[in-house]
CSV table of C-alpha atoms in Angstrom, one decimal:
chain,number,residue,atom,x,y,z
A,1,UNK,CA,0.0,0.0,0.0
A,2,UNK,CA,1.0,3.4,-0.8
A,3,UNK,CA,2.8,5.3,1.7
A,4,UNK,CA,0.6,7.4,3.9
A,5,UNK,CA,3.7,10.3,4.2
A,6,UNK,CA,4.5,9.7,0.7
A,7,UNK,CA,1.3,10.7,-0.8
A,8,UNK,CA,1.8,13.8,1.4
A,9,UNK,CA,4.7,14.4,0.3
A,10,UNK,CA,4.2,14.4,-3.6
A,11,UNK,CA,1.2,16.5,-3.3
A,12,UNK,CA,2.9,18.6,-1.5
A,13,UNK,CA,6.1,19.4,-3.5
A,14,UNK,CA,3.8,19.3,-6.8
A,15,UNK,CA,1.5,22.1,-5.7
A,16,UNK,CA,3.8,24.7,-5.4
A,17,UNK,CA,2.2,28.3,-6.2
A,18,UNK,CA,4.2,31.1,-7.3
A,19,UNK,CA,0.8,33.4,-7.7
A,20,UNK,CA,0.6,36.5,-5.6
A,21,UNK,CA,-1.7,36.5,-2.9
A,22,UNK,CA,-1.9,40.4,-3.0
A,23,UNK,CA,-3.2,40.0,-6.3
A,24,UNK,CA,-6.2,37.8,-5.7
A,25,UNK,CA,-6.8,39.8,-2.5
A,26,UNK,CA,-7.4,43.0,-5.2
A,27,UNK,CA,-9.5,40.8,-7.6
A,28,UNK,CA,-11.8,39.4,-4.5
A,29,UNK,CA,-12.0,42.9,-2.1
A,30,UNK,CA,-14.0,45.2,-4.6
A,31,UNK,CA,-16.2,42.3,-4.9
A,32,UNK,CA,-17.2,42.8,-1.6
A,33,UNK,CA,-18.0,46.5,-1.3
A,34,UNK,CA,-21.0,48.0,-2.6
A,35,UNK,CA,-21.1,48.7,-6.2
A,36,UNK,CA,-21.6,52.3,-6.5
A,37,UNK,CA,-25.2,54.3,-7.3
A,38,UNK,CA,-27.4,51.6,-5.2
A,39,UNK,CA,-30.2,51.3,-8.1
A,40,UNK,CA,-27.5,49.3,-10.0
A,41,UNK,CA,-26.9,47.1,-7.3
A,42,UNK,CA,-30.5,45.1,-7.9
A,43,UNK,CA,-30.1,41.3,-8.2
A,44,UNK,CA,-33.7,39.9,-9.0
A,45,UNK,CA,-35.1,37.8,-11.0
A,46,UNK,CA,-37.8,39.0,-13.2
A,47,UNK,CA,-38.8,36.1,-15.2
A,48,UNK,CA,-40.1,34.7,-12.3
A,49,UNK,CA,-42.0,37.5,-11.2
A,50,UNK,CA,-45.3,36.7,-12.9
A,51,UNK,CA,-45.5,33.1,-11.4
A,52,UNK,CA,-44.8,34.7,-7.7
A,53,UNK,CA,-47.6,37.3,-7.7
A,54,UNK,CA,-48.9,37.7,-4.6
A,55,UNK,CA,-51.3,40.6,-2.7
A,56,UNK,CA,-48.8,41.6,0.1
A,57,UNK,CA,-51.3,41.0,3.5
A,58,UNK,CA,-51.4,43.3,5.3
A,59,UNK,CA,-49.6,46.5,6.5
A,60,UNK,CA,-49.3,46.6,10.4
A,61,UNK,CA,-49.0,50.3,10.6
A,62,UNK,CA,-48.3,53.3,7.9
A,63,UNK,CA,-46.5,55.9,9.7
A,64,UNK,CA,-45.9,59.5,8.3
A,65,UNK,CA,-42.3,60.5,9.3
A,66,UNK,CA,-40.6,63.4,7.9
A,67,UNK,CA,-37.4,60.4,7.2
A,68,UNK,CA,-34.9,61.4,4.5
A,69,UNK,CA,-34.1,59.6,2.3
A,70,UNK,CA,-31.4,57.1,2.4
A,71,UNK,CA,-28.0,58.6,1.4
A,72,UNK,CA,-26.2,56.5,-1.5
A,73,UNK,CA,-23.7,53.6,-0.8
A,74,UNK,CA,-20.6,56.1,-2.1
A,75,UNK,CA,-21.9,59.1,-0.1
A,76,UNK,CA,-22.2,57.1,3.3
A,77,UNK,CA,-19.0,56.2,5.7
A,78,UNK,CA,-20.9,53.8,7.4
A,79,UNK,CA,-20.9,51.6,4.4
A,80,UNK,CA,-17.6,50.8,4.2
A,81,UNK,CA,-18.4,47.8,6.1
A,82,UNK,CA,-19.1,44.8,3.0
A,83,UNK,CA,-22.7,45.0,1.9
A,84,UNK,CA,-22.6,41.3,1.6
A,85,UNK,CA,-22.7,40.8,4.9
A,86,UNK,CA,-26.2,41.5,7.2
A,87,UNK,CA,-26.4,45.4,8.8
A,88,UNK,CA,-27.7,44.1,11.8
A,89,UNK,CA,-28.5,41.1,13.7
A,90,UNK,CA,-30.4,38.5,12.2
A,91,UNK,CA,-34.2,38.5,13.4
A,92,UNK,CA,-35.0,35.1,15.4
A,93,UNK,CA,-38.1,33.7,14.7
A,94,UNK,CA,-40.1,30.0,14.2
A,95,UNK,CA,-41.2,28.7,11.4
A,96,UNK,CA,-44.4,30.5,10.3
A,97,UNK,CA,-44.3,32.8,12.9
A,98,UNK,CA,-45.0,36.8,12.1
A,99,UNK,CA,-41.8,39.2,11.0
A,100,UNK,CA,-42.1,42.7,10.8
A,101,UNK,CA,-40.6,43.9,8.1
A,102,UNK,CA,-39.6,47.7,7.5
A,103,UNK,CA,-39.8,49.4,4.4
A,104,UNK,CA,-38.8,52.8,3.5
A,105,UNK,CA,-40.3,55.0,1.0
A,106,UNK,CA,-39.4,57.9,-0.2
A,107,UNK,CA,-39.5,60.5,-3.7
A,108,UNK,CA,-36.7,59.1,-6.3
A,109,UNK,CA,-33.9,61.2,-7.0
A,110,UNK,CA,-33.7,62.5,-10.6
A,111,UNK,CA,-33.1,59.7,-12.6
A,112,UNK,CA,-33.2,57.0,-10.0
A,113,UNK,CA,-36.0,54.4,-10.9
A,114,UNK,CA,-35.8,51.2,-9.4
A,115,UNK,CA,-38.3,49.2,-11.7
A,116,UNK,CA,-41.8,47.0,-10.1
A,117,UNK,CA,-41.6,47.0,-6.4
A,118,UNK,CA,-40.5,43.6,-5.5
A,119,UNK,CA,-39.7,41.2,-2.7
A,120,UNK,CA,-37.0,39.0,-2.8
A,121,UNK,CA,-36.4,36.3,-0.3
A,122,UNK,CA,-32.9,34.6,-0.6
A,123,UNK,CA,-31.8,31.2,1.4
A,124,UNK,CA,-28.2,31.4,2.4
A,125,UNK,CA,-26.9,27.7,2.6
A,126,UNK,CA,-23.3,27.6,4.3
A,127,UNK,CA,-22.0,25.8,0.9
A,128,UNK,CA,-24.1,27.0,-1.4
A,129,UNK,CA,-25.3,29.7,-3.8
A,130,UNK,CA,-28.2,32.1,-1.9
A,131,UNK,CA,-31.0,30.3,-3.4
A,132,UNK,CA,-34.3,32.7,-4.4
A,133,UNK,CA,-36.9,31.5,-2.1
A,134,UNK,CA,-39.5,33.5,-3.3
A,135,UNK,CA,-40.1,36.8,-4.8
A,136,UNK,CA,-43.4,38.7,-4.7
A,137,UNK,CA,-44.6,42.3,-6.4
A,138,UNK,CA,-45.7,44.2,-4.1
A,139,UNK,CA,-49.3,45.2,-3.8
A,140,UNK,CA,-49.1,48.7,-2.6
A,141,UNK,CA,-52.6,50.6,-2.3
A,142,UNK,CA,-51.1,51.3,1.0
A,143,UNK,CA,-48.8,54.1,-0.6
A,144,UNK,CA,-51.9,56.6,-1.3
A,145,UNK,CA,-50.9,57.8,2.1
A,146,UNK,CA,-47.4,58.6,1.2
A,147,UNK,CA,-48.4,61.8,0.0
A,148,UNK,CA,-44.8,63.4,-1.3
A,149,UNK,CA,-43.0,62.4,1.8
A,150,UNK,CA,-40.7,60.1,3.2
A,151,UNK,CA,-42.3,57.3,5.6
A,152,UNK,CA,-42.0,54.0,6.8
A,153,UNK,CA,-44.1,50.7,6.9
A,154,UNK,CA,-44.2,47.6,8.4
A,155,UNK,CA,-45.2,44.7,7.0
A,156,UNK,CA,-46.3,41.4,8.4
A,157,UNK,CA,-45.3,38.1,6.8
A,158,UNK,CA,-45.1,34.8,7.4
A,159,UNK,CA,-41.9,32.9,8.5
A,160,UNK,CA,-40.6,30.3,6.2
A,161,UNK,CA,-41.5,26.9,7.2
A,162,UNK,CA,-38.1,25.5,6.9
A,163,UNK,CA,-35.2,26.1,9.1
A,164,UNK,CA,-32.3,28.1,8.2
A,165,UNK,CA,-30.9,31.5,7.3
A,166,UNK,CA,-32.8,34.1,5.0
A,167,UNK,CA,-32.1,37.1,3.2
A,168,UNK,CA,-35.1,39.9,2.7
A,169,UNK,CA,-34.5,42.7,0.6
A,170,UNK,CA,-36.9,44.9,-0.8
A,171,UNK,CA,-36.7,47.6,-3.5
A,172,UNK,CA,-38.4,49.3,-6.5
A,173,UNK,CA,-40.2,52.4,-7.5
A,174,UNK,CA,-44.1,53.2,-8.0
A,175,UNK,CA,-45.5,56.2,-9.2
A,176,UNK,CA,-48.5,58.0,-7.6
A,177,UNK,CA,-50.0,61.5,-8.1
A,178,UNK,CA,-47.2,62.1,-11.3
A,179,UNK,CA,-44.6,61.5,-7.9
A,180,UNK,CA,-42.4,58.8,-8.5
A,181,UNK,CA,-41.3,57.0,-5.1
A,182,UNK,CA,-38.4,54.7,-4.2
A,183,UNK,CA,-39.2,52.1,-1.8
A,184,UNK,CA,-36.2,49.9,0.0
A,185,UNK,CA,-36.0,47.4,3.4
A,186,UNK,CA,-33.8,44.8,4.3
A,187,UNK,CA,-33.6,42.4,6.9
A,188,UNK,CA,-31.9,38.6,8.0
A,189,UNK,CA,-34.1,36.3,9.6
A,190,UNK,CA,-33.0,32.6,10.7
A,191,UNK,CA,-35.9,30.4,11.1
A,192,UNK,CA,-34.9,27.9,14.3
A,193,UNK,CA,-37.2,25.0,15.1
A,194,UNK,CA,-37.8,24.3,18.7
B,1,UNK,CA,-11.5,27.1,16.2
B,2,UNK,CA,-9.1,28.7,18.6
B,3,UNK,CA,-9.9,32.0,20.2
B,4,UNK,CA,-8.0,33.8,18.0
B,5,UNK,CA,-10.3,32.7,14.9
B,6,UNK,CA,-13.2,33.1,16.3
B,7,UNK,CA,-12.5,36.7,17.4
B,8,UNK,CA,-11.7,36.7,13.4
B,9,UNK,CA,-14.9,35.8,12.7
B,10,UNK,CA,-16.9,38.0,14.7
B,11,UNK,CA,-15.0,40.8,13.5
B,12,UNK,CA,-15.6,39.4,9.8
B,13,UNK,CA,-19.6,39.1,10.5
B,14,UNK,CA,-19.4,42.6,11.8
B,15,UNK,CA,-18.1,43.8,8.3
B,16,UNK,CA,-14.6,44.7,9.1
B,17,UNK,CA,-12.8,44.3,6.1
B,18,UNK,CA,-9.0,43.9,7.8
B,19,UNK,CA,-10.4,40.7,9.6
B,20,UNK,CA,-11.7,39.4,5.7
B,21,UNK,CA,-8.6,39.7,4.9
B,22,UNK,CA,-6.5,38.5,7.6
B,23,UNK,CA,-9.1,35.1,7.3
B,24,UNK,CA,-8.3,35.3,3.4
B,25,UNK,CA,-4.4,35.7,4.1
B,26,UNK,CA,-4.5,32.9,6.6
B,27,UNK,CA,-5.9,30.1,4.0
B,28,UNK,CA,-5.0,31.4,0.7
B,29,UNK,CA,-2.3,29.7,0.2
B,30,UNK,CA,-3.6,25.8,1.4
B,31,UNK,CA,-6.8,26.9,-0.8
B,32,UNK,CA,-5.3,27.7,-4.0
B,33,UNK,CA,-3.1,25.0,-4.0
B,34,UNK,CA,-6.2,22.5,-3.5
B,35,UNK,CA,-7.9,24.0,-6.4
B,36,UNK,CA,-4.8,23.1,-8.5
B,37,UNK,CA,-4.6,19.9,-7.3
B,38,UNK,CA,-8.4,19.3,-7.9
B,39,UNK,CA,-8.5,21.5,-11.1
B,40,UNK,CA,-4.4,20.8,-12.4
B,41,UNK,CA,-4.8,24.4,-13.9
B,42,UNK,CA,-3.4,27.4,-12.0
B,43,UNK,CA,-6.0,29.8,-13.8
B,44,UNK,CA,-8.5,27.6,-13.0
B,45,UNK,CA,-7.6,27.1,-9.7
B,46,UNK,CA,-7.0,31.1,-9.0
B,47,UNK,CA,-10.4,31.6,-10.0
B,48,UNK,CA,-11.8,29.1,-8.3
B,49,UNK,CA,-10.8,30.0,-4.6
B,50,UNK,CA,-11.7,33.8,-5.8
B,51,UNK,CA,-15.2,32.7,-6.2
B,52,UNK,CA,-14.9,30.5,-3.2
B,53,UNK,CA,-13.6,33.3,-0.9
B,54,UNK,CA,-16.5,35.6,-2.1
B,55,UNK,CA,-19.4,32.9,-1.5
B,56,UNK,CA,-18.0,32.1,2.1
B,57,UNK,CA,-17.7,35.7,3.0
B,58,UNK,CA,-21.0,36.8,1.8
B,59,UNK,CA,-22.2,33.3,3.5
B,60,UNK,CA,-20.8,34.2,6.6
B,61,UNK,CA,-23.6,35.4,8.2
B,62,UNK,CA,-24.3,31.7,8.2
B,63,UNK,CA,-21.5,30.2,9.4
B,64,UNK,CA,-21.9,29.0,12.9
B,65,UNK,CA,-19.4,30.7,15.5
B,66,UNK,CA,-17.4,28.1,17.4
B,67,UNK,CA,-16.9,25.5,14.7
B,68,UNK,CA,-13.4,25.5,12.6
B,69,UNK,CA,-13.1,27.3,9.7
B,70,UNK,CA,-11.1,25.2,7.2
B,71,UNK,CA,-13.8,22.4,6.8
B,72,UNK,CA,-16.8,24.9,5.9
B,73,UNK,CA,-14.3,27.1,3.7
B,74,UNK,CA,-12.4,23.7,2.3
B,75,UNK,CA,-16.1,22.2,1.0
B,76,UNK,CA,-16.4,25.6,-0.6
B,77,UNK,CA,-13.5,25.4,-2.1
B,78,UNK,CA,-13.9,21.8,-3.8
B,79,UNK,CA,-16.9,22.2,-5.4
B,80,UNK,CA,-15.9,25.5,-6.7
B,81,UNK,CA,-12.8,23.5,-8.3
B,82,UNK,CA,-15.2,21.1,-9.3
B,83,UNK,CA,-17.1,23.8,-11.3
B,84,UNK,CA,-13.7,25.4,-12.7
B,85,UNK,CA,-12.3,22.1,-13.6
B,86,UNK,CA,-15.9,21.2,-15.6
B,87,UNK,CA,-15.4,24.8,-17.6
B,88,UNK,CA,-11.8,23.5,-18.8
B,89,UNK,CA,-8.0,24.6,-18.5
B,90,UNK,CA,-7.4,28.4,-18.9
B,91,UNK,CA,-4.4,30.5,-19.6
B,92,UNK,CA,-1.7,31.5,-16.1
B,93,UNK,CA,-0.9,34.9,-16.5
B,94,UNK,CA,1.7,34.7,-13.9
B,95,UNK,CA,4.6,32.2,-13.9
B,96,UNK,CA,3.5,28.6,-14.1
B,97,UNK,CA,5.3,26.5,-12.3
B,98,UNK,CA,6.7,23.5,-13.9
B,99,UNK,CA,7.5,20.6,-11.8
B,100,UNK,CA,9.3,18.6,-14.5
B,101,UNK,CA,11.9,20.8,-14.4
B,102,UNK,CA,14.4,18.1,-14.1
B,103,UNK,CA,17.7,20.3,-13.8
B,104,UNK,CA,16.5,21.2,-10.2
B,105,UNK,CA,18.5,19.2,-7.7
B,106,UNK,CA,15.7,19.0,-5.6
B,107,UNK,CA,13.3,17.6,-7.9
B,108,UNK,CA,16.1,15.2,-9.0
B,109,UNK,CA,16.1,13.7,-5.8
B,110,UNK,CA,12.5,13.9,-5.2
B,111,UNK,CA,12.1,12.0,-8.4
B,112,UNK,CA,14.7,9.1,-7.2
B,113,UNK,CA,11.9,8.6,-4.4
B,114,UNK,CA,9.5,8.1,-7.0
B,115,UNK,CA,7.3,11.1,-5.8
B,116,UNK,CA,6.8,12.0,-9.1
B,117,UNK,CA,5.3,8.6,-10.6
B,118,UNK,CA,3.2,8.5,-7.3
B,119,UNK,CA,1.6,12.0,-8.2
B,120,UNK,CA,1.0,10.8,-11.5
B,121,UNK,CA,-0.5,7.7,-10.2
B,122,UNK,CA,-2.7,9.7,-7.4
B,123,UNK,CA,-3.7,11.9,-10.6
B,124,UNK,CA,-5.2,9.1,-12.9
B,125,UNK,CA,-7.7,8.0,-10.0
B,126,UNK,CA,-10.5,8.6,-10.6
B,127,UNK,CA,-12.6,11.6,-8.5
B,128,UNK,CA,-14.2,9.6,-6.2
B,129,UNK,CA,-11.1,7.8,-5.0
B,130,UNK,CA,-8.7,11.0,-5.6
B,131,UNK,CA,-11.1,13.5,-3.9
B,132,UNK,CA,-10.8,12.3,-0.6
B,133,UNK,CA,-6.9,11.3,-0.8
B,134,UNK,CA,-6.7,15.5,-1.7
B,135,UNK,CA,-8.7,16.0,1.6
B,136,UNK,CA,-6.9,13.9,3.7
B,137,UNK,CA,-3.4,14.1,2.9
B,138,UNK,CA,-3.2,17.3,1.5
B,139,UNK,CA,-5.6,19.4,3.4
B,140,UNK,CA,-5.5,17.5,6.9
B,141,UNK,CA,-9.1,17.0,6.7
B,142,UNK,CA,-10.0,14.7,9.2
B,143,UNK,CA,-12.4,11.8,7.9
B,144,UNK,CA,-15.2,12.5,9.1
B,145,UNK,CA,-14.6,16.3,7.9
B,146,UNK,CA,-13.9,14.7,4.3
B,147,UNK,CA,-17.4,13.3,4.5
B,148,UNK,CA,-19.1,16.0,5.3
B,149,UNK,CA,-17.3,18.2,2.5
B,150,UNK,CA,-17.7,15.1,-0.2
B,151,UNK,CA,-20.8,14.4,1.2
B,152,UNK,CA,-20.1,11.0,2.4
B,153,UNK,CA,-20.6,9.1,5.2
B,154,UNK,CA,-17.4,8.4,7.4
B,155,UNK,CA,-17.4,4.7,6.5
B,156,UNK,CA,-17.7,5.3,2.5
B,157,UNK,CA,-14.5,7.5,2.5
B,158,UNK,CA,-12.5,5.1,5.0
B,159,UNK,CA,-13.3,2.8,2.2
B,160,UNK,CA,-12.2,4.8,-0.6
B,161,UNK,CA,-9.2,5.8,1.2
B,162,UNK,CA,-8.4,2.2,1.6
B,163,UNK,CA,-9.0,1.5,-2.0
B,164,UNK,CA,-7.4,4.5,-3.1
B,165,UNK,CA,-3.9,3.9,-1.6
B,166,UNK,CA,-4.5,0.3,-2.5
B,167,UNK,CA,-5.0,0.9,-6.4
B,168,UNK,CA,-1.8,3.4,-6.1
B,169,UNK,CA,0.6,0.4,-4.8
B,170,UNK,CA,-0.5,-1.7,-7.4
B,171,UNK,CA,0.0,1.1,-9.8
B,172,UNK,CA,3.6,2.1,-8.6
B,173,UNK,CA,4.4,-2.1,-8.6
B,174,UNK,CA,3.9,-2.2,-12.3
C-alpha cells in the first residue's frame, strides 16, 4: 500500500504556487464593497415574477415620518463595512411565525427608478449559492398615504417553514399622483425549530 | 477554532474588512493549491478559490461561530474546483510552475523517491477515490470532515481511502 507520508509528500512538493496572494486579495475585495449608485446594485429575478404574484397581506402600521431619504452607498462612511454581509443582527423567529418587516419610502432622485416593487427572499446555505426562495410584487394601495413624503411601513409576513438563514430585501419604485417613489427594506431572519 | 479565529470571525460578521482579509491571508495559500490539485490548472484554480472566498464571506452570516473554519471554507472550495475544472484549463498569467523541471536538484532527488510517478498515479484515480486522498493528505481533513465536505458518510471514505492507496501500490508495482 501506498505510503501514507508519501502521498503527502508528492502533493505537497507538486502544488507549489508562485501566484501572488496580494493579487487575488485585489480581484476578490472590490467584490465585496458595494457597487456604487445603489439602483445598479439590484439582483432579482424578473422572469419569475409573474409566477410569484402575490397581494402583500397586510400593513401593520403606515407611519408618516418626515425620514430622509437614504444617502447613496458612495456618499455614506458607514458603508464601508461589506454590503454582503447583514447590517444588523439576524431577526430570530419560528417557522411560520410573524416578522415585521420595515420598508422605507421615499420621492426618487432625478433619474433613480428602481423598476416593479419587489420582494425578494434569498436562502443562504453555508456551501451554497443564496437560493431565491421566493419573490413577490408588491401590492401597494397602502402608498396613497405617502403623499410626497418620506415614511416607513411595516409589513407582516409569514416565517418560512423550513429552518435556516434568510435574506429579505426589498426595493423598487411606484409612481402615484405624477410623484415617482423609491421604496427599500432589508432584513436577516434565521428560522430555528424548537 | 481557537480563540484567535473566532475573534476573526466576529469581527468578519461585523463587516470589518481587515479581519476578511487576515481570514483570506490565513488560507490562501492551502486553498489555492487544493484547487490546482483538484482543477491541475493554476487559472482555473486562482479563479476558483476567488469565487470561493466571495461565496464564504458573503455566507458568513451563516457560518456557525465556534466551529473550525477550514472544513466549511475547504467544501467551498472543492466544489468551486469542481465547477472550474468542468469549464476547462485556462491560460496563467503569472509564472507557471513547472514541476518537470528536471535540472533542479531537488526535484532530482525527489524524483529518485519516486514522488513524481506517485503523483501521477494519485492523478489518474479517478474523483471519487482522488477527492478524498486531496482531503486527507493534503488538506489534513479529518475523515469524518472529508465526509461531510464530499458528502459522504465516514465509512464510505475510509473505504475509498483504503482502495485508493491500494490501487496506487499496485499502480507504482507495475
Amino acid at each position: 500500500m501506498a505510503d501514507e507520508k508519501r502521498i503527502k509528500e508528492a502533493l505537497e512538493i507538486n502544488s507549489r504556487w508562485s501566484g501572488s496572494a496580494d493579487q487575488l486579495w485585489a480581484r476578490i475585495s472590490p467584490r465585496l464593497r458595494p457597487k456604487g449608485p445603489w439602483r445598479q446594485q439590484r439582483q432579482f429575478w424578473l422572469g419569475t415574477a409573474a409566477a410569484a404574484l402575490l397581494i402583500l397581506a397586510f400593513f401593520l402600521k403606515a407611519v408618516q415620518s418626515p425620514l430622509p431619504p437614504p444617502a447613496e452607498p458612495e456618499e455614506n462612511p458607514q458603508l464601508r463595512s461589506f454590503s454582503a454581509l447583514p447590517e444588523e443582527e439576524a431577526l430570530l423567529r419560528a417557522p411560520g411565525e410573524t416578522i415585521e418587516f420595515t420598508l422605507q419610502v421615499f420621492p426618487a432622485p432625478e433619474g433613480q427608478q428602481l423598476g416593479p416593487p419587489l420582494l425578494a427572499i434569498t436562502r443562504l446555505e453555508e456551501d451554497q449559492e443564496p437560493f431565491l426562495v421566493e419573490e413577490i410584487i408588491l401590492d401597494l394601495e397602502i402608498l396613497g398615504e405617502v403623499s410626497g413624503e418620506a415614511a416607513s411601513f411595516t409589513l407582516a409576513l409569514q416565517a418560512p417553514g423550513r429552518a435556516g438563514f434568510y435574506h429579505y430585501r426589498a426595493q423598487g419604485s411606484f409612481q402615484q399622483d405624477g410623484i415617482v417613489y423609491n421604496l427599500q427594506g432589508a432584513m436577516e431572519v434565521e428560522v430555528q425549530e424548537d | 477554532m481557537s480563540p484567535r479565529e473566532n475573534e476573526l470571525i466576529q469581527r468578519a460578521k461585523a463587516g470589518e474588512e481587515e479581519a476578511l482579509e487576515t481570514i483570506f491571508r490565513l488560507h490562501v495559500e492551502a486553498a489555492v493549491r487544493l484547487a490546482y490539485l483538484i482543477t491541475r490548472n493554476w487559472a482555473s484554480a486562482e479563479d476558483a478559490v476567488q469565487e470561493a472566498f466571495i461565496q464564504a464571506f458573503r455566507s458568513l452570516a451563516s457560518f456557525r461561530e465556534g466551529r473550525p473554519f477550514k472544513p466549511w471554507f475547504t467544501k467551498i472550495v472543492v466544489n468551486k474546483s469542481i465547477r472550474a475544472k468542468e469549464q476547462g484549463p485556462r491560460p496563467y498569467q503569472g509564472e507557471e510552475p513547472n514541476p518537470h523541471r528536471l535540472f533542479q536538484p531537488e526535484k532530482r532527488a525527489l524524483d529518485k523517491e519516486g514522488l513524481q510517478a506517485l503523483f501521477a498515479a494519485i492523478n489518474s484515480l479517478d474523483e471519487g477515490h482522488r477527492l478524498p486522498l486531496l482531503l486527507k493528505y493534503f488538506s489534513g481533513l479529518t475523515e469524518a470532515e472529508t465526509g461531510a465536505a464530499l458528502g459522504l458518510p465516514v465509512s464510505t471514505v475510509k473505504s475509498r481511502l483504503y482502495t485508493a492507496r491500494q490501487r496506487l501500490k499496485k499502480q507504482l508495482e507495475n
